[in-house]
Coordinates of C-alpha atoms and ligand atoms in Angstrom, one line a residue:
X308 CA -67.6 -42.3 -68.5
X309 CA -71.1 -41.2 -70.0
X310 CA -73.3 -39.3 -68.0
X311 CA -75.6 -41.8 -67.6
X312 CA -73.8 -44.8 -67.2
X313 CA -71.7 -43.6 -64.4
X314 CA -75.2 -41.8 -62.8
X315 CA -76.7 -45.5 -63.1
X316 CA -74.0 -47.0 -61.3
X317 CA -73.6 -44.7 -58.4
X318 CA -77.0 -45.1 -57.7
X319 CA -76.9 -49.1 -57.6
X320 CA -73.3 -48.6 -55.5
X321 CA -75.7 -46.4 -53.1
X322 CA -78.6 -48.5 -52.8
X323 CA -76.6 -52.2 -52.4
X324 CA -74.6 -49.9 -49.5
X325 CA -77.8 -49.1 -47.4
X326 CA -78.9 -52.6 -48.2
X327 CA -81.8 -51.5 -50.2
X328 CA -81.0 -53.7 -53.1
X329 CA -84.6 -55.4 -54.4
X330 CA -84.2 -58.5 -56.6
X331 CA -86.8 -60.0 -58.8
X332 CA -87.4 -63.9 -57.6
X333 CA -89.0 -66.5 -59.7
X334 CA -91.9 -68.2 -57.8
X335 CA -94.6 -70.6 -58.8
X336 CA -98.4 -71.0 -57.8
X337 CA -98.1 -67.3 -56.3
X338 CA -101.3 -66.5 -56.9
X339 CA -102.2 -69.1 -54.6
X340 CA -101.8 -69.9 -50.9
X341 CA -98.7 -72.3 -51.3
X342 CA -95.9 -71.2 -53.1
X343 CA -92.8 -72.8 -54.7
X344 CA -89.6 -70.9 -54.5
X345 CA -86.4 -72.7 -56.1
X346 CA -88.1 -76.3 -55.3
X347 CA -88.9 -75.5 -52.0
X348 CA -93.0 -74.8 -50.6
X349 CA -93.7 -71.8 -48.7
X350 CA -97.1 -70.7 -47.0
X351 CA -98.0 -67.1 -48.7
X352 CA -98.5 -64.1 -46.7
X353 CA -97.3 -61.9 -49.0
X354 CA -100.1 -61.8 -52.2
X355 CA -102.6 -58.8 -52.3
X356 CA -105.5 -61.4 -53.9
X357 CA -107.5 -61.0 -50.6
X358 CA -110.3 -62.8 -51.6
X359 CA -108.6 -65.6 -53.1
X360 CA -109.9 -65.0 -56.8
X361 CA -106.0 -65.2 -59.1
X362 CA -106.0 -68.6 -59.2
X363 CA -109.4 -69.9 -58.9
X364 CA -111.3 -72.7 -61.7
X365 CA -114.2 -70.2 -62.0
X366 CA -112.2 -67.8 -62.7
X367 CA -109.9 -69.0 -64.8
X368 CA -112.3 -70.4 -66.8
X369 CA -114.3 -67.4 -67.6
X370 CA -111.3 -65.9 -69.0
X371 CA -111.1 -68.5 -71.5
X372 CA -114.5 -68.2 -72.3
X373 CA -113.9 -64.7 -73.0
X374 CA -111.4 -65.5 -75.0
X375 CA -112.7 -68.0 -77.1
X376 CA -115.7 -65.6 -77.8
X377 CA -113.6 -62.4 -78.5
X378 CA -110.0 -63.7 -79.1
X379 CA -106.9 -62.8 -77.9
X380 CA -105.9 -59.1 -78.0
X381 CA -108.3 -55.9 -78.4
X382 CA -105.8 -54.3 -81.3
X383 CA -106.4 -50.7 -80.5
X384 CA -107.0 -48.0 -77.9
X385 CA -110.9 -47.6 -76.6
X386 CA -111.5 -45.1 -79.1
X387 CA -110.4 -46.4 -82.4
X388 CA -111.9 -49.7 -82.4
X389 CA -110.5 -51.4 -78.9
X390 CA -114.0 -51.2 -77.5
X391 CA -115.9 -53.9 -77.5
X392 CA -119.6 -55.0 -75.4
X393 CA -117.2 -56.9 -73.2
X394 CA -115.6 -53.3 -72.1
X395 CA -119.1 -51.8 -72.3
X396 CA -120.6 -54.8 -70.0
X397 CA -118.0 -54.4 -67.4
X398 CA -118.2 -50.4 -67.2
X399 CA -122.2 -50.9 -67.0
X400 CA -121.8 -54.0 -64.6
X401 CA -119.3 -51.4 -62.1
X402 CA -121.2 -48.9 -62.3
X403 CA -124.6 -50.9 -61.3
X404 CA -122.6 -52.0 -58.0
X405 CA -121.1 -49.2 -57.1
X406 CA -123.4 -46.5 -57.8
X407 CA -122.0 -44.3 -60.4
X408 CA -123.1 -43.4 -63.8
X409 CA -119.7 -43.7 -65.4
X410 CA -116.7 -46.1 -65.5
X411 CA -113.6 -45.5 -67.3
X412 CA -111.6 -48.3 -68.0
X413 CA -107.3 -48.2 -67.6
X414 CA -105.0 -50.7 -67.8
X415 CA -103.7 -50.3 -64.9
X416 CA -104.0 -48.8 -61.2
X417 CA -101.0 -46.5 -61.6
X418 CA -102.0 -45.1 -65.1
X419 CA -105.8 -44.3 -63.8
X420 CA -104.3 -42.1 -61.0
X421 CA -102.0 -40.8 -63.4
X422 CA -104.5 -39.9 -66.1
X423 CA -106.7 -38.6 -63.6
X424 CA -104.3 -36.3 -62.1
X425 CA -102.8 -34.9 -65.5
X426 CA -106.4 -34.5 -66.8
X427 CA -108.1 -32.8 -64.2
X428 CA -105.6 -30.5 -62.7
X429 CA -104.0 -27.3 -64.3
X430 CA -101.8 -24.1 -63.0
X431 CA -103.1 -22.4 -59.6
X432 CA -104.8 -25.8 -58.8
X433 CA -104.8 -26.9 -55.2
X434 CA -104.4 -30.9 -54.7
X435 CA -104.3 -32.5 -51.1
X436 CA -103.3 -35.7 -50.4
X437 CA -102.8 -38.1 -48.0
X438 CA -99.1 -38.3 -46.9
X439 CA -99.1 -41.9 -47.2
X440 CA -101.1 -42.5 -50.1
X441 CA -99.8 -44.3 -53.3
X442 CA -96.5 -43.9 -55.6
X443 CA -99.0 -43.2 -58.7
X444 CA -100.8 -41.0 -56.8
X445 CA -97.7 -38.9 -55.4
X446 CA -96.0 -38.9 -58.5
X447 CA -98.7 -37.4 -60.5
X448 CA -99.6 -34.8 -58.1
X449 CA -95.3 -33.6 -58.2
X450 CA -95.5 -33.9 -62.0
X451 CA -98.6 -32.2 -62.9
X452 CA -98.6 -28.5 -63.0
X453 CA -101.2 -27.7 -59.7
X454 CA -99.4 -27.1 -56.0
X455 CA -99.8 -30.3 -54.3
X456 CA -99.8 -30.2 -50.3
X457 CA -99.8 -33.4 -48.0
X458 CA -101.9 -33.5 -44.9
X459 CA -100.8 -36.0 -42.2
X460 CA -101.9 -39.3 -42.5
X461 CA -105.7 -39.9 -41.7
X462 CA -105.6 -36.4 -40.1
X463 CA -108.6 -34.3 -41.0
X464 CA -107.6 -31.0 -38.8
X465 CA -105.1 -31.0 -40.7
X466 CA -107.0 -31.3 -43.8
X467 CA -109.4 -29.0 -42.9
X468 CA -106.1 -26.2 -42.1
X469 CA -105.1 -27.1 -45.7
X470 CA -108.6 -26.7 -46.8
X471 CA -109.5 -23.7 -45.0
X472 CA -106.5 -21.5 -47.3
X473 CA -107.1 -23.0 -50.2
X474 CA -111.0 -23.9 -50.8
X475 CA -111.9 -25.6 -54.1
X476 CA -109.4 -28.3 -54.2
X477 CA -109.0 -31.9 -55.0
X478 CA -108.6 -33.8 -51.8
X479 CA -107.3 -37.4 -53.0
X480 CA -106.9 -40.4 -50.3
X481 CA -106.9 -44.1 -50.1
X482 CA -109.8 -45.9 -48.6
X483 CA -107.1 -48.6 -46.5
X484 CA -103.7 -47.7 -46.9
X485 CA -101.4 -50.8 -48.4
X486 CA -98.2 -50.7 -46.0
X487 CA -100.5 -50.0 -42.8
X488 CA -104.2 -51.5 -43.5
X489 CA -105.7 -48.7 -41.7
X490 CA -108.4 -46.7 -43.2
X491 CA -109.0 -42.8 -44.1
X492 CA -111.9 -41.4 -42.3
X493 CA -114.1 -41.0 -45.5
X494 CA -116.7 -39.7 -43.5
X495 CA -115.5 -36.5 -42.3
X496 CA -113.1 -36.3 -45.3
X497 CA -116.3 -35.9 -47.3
X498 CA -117.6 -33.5 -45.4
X499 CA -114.7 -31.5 -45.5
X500 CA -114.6 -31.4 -48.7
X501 CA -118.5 -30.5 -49.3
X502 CA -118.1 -27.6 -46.3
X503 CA -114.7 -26.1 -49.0
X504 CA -116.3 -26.4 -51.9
X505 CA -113.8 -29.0 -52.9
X506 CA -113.7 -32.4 -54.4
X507 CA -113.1 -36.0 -53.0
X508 CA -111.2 -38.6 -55.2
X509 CA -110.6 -42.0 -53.3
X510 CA -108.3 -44.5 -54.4
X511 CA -109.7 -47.9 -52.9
X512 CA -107.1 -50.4 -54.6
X513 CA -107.3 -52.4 -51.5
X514 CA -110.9 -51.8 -50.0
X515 CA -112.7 -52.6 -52.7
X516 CA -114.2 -56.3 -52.5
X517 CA -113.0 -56.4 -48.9
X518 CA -114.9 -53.8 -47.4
X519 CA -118.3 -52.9 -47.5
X520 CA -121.7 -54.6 -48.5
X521 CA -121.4 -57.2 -51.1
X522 CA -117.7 -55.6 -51.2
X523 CA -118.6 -52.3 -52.3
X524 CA -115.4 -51.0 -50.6
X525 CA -114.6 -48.3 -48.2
X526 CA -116.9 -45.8 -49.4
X527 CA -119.8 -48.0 -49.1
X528 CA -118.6 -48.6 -45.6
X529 CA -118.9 -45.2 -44.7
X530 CA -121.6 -44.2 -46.6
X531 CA -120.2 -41.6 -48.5
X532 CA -120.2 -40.9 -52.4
X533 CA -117.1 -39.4 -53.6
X534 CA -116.9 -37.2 -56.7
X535 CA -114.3 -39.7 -57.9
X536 CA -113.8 -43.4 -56.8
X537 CA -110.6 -45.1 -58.3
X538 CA -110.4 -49.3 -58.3
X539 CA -108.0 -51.4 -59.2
X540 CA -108.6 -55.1 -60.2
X541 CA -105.3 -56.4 -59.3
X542 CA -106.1 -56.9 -55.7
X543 CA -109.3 -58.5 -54.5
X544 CA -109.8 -59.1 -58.1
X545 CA -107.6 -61.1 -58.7
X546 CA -106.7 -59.5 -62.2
X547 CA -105.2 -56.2 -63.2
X548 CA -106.6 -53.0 -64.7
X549 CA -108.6 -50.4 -63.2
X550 CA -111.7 -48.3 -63.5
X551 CA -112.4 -44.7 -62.7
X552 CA -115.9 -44.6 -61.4
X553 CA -117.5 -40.7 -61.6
X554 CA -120.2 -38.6 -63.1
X555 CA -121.2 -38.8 -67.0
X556 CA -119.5 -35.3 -67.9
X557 CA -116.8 -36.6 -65.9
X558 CA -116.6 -39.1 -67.9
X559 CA -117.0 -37.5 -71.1
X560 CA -114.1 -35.2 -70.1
X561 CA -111.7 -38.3 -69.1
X562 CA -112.7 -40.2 -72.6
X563 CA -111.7 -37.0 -74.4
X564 CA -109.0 -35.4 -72.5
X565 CA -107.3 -38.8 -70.5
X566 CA -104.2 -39.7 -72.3
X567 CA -103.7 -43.2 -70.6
X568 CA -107.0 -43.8 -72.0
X569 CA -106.7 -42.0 -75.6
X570 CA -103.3 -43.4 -76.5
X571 CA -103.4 -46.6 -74.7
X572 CA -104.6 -50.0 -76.2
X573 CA -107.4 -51.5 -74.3
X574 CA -107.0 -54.5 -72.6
X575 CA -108.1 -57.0 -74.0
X576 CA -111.9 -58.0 -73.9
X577 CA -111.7 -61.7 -72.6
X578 CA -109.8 -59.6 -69.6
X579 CA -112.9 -57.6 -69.6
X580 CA -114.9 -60.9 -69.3
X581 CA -113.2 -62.1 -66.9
X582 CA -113.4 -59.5 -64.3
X583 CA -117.3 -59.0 -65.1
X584 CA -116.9 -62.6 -63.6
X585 CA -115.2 -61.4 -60.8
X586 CA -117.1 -59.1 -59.9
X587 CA -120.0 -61.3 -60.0
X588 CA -118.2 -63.5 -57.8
X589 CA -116.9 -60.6 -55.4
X590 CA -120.4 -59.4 -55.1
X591 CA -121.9 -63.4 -54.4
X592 CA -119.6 -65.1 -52.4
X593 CA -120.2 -63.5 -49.3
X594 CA -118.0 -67.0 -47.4
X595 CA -114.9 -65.4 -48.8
X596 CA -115.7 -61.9 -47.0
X597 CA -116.1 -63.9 -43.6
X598 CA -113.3 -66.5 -44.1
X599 CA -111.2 -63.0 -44.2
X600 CA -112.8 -62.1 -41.1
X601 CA -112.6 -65.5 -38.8
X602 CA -109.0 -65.4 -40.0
X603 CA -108.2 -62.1 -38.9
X604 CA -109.6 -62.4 -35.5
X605 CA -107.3 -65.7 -34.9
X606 CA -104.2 -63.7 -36.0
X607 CA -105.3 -61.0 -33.5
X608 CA -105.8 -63.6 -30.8
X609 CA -102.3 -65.0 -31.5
X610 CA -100.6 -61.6 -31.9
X611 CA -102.2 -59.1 -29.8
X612 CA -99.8 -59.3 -27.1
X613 CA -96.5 -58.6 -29.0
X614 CA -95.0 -55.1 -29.5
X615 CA -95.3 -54.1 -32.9
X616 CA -98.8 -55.5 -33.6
X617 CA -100.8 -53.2 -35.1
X618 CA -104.6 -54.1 -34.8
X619 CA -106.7 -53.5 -38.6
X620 CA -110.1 -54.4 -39.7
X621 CA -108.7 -55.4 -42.8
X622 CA -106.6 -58.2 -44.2
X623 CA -103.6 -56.4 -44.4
X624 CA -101.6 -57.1 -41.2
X625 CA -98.3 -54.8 -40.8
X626 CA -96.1 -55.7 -38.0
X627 CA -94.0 -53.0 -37.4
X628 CA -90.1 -54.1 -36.9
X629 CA -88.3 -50.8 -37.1
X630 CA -85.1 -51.4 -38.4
X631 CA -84.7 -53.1 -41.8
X632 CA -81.9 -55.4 -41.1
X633 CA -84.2 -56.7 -38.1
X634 CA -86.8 -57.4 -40.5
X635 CA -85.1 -58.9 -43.1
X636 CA -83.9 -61.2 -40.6
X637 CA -87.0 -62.0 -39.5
X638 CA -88.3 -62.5 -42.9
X639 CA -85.6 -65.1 -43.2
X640 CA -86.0 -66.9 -40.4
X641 CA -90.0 -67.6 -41.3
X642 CA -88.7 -68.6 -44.5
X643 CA -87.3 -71.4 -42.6
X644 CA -90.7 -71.9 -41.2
X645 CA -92.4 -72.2 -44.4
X646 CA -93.7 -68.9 -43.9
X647 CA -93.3 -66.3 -46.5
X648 CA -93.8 -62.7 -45.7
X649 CA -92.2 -59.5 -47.5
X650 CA -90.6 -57.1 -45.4
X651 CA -91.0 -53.8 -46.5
X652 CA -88.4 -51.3 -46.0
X653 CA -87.4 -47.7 -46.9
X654 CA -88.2 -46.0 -49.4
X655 CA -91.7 -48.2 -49.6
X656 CA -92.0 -46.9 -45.9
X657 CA -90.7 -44.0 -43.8
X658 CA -87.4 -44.5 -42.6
X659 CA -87.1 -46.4 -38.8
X660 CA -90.6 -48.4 -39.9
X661 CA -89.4 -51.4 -41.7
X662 CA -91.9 -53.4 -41.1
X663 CA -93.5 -57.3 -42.5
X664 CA -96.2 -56.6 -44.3
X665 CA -98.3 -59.7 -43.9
X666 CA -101.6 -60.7 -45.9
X667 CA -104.5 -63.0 -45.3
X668 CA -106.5 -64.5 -48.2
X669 CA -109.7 -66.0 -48.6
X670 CA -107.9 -69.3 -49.1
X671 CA -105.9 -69.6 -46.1
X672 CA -106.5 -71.9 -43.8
X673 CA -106.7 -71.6 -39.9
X674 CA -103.9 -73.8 -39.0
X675 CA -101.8 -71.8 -41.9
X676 CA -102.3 -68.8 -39.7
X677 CA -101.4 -70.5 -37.0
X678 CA -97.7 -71.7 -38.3
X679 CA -97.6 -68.0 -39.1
X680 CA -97.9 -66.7 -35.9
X681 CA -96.0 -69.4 -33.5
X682 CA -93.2 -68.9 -36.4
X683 CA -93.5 -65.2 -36.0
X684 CA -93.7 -65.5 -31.8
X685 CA -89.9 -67.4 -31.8
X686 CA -88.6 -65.5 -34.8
X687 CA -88.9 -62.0 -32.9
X688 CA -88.5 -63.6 -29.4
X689 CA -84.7 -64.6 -31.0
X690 CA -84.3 -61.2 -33.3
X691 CA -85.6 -58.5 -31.2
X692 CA -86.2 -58.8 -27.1
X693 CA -89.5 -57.5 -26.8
X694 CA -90.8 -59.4 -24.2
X695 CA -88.4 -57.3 -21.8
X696 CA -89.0 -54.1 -20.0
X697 CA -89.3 -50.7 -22.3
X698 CA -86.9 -48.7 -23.8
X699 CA -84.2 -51.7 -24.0
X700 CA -84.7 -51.6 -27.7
X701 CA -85.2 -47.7 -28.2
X702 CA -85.0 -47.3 -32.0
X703 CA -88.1 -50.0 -32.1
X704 CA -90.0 -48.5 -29.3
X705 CA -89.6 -44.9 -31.1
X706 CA -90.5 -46.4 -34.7
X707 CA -94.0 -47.5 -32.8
X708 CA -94.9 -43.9 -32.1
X709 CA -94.3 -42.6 -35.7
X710 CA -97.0 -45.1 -36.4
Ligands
PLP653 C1 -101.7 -51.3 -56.2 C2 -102.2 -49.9 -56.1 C3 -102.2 -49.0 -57.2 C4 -101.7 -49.5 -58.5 O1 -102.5 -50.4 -59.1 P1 -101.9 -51.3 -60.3 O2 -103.2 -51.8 -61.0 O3 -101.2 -52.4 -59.6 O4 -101.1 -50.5 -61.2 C5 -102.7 -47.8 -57.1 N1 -103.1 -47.3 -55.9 C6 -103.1 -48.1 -54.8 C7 -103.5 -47.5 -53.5 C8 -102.6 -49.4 -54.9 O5 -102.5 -50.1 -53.8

């Protein structure tokens, strides 16, 4: 057999035998708090559109406005002629809000982290990161050419150890972590990094919009100003792309030197129209910011009691299961409910941690969160006993620690 078709099936052999297998499902109305899977109606816990923007009239409406004014596809990269005043608009528009005198538009989340990595860092380059930060994120700092160390989550002796051998490096963490909803400690990260000599990039894929005044994000939450802010629009956005948010050389290095940028077409400018809308709307609707907020205080309420609730000021609720048959039980069974939550499993999370990674959006309703949580009271009363005294589940109880 060729090399790689007998390497390709090995691997699929390996990964339906430790029941890893993913498969792709066709769903409709996703993007919106009720979804349809194969004719049936499921309440959605499982969609990263926090504030409830992916589906909404406004929205949708200002991307056809866009594209009625500049048509359907932007026909080159930024700097041949994809770049239109929509482009120029939104980068202006971000940078406005957020407090930065550049914005570099991507694509995508994973290709901004990976341009940014690639472009910035050479040989004899020191880059720390988070140990739980983002795919894109660890697989740039392994491929490009500068020795990449990862401190322990969230832990800033740690990072100052790292930081204390190896001054003048590029410390990169998320604002809230997406399998945990916890968030980095920006503050003394930033000044660690100012004490080394060093610089601070912050991914905030799922802070910004959520946290921070008029949604600024994480940063504006702790008041800091990283050399580098990454956002992605395909969370609270309700989009996709991303911007990298820095200083003008910065960003005269990036639009020269970035390759997802140089040899990448642009997206489209309606797309660009549409999230200027969004960010509009981010930025005004303050009700969709405390709807989040009222409805993550009744899940608390409902949940605080159980083993395995992990308590977040964001609307990413984990609740850590341990192992990932357990959890993909208990998906099932809330499937039965109505209730639709992904459980996330290794390699997504360490191994022991499978866990249900639960969402609230804007556009839930209180008595949705409610069938969530009485579903998810008898679906773990029946799958795991954790009402009973410790230790009588021991590979659960263990998993909570590594937390
Ligand atoms: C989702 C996410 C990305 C990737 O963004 P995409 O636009 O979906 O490619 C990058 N970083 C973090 C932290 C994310 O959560």
């Amino acid at each position: 057999m060729p090399l790689f078709k007998s390497r390709i099936k090995d691997a699929l052999v390996q990964r339906r035998e430790q029941g890893l297998t993913r498969q792709l499902k066709v769903l409709e109305n996703s993007n919106g708090p009720l979804l349809t899977c194969e004719g049936s109606r499921f309440i959605n816990f499982s969609s990263n559109d926090y504030l409830g923007l992916a589906n909404d009239p406004e929205l949708v409406e200002a991307w056809q406005a866009g594209l009625s004014q500049y048509g359907a596809g932007s026909a080159a990269s930024p700097l041949v002629t994809g770049f239109s005043s929509a482009h120029r608009n939104l980068e202006a528009q971000l940078c406005e809000w957020l407090g930065f005198e550049r914005a570099i538009l991507f694509s995508s989340g994973f290709s901004a982290n990976q341009a940014l990595l690639f472009s910035l860092l050479e040989k004899d380059d020191s880059l720390l990161q988070d140990k739980l930060n983002h795919a894109s994120l660890m697989e740039a700092g392994m491929l490009c050419p500068a020795t990449m160390k990862r401190f322990k989550h969230n832990d800033t002796q740690h990072l100052e150890s790292l930081l204390s051998r190896s001054p003048q490096s590029l410390v990169v963490t998320e604002g809230v972590f997406s399998m945990d909803g916890d968030q980095a400690p920006l503050e003394r990260i930033s000044s660690l990094t100012n004490q080394y000599d060093s610089w601070l990039a912050v991914d905030d894929a799922h802070g910004i919009g959520v946290l921070g005044d008029k949604g600024a994000g994480s940063c504006s939450a702790a008041q800091i100003s990283p050399d580098i802010l990454v956002i992605t629009f395909g969370k609270a956005f309700g989009l996709s792309g991303a911007a990298i948010l820095c200083s003008s050389e910065v960003g005269d290095y990036l639009t020269q030197f970035a390759r997802h940028h140089v040899y990448s077409t642009a997206m489209p400018p309606s797309q660009a129209v549409a999230l200027s809308h969004a960010c509009q709307m981010i930025q005004t609707q303050e009700w969709r910011r405390e709807k989040l907020t009222e409805l993550g205080a009744l899940y608390a309420e409902q949940m605080s009691g159980l083993k395995g609730f992990v308590d977040t000021q964001t609307p990413i609720k984990p609740f850590v299961i341990g192992e990932s048959q357990a959890a993909l039980s208990i998906a099932e069974e809330l499937k039965q409910n109505q209730v639709w939550v992904t459980a996330i499993r290794p390699p997504t999370v360490p191994a022991g941690t499978a866990r249900l990674r639960i969402t609230l959006t804007a556009n839930h309703s209180q008595k949705q969160i409610l069938q969530l949580t009485r579903s998810l009271h008898q679906a773990i009363e029946r799958n795991i006993d954790l009402s009973n005294e410790p230790g009588i589940h021991p590979s659960f109880e263990s998993n909570i620690e590594a937390q």
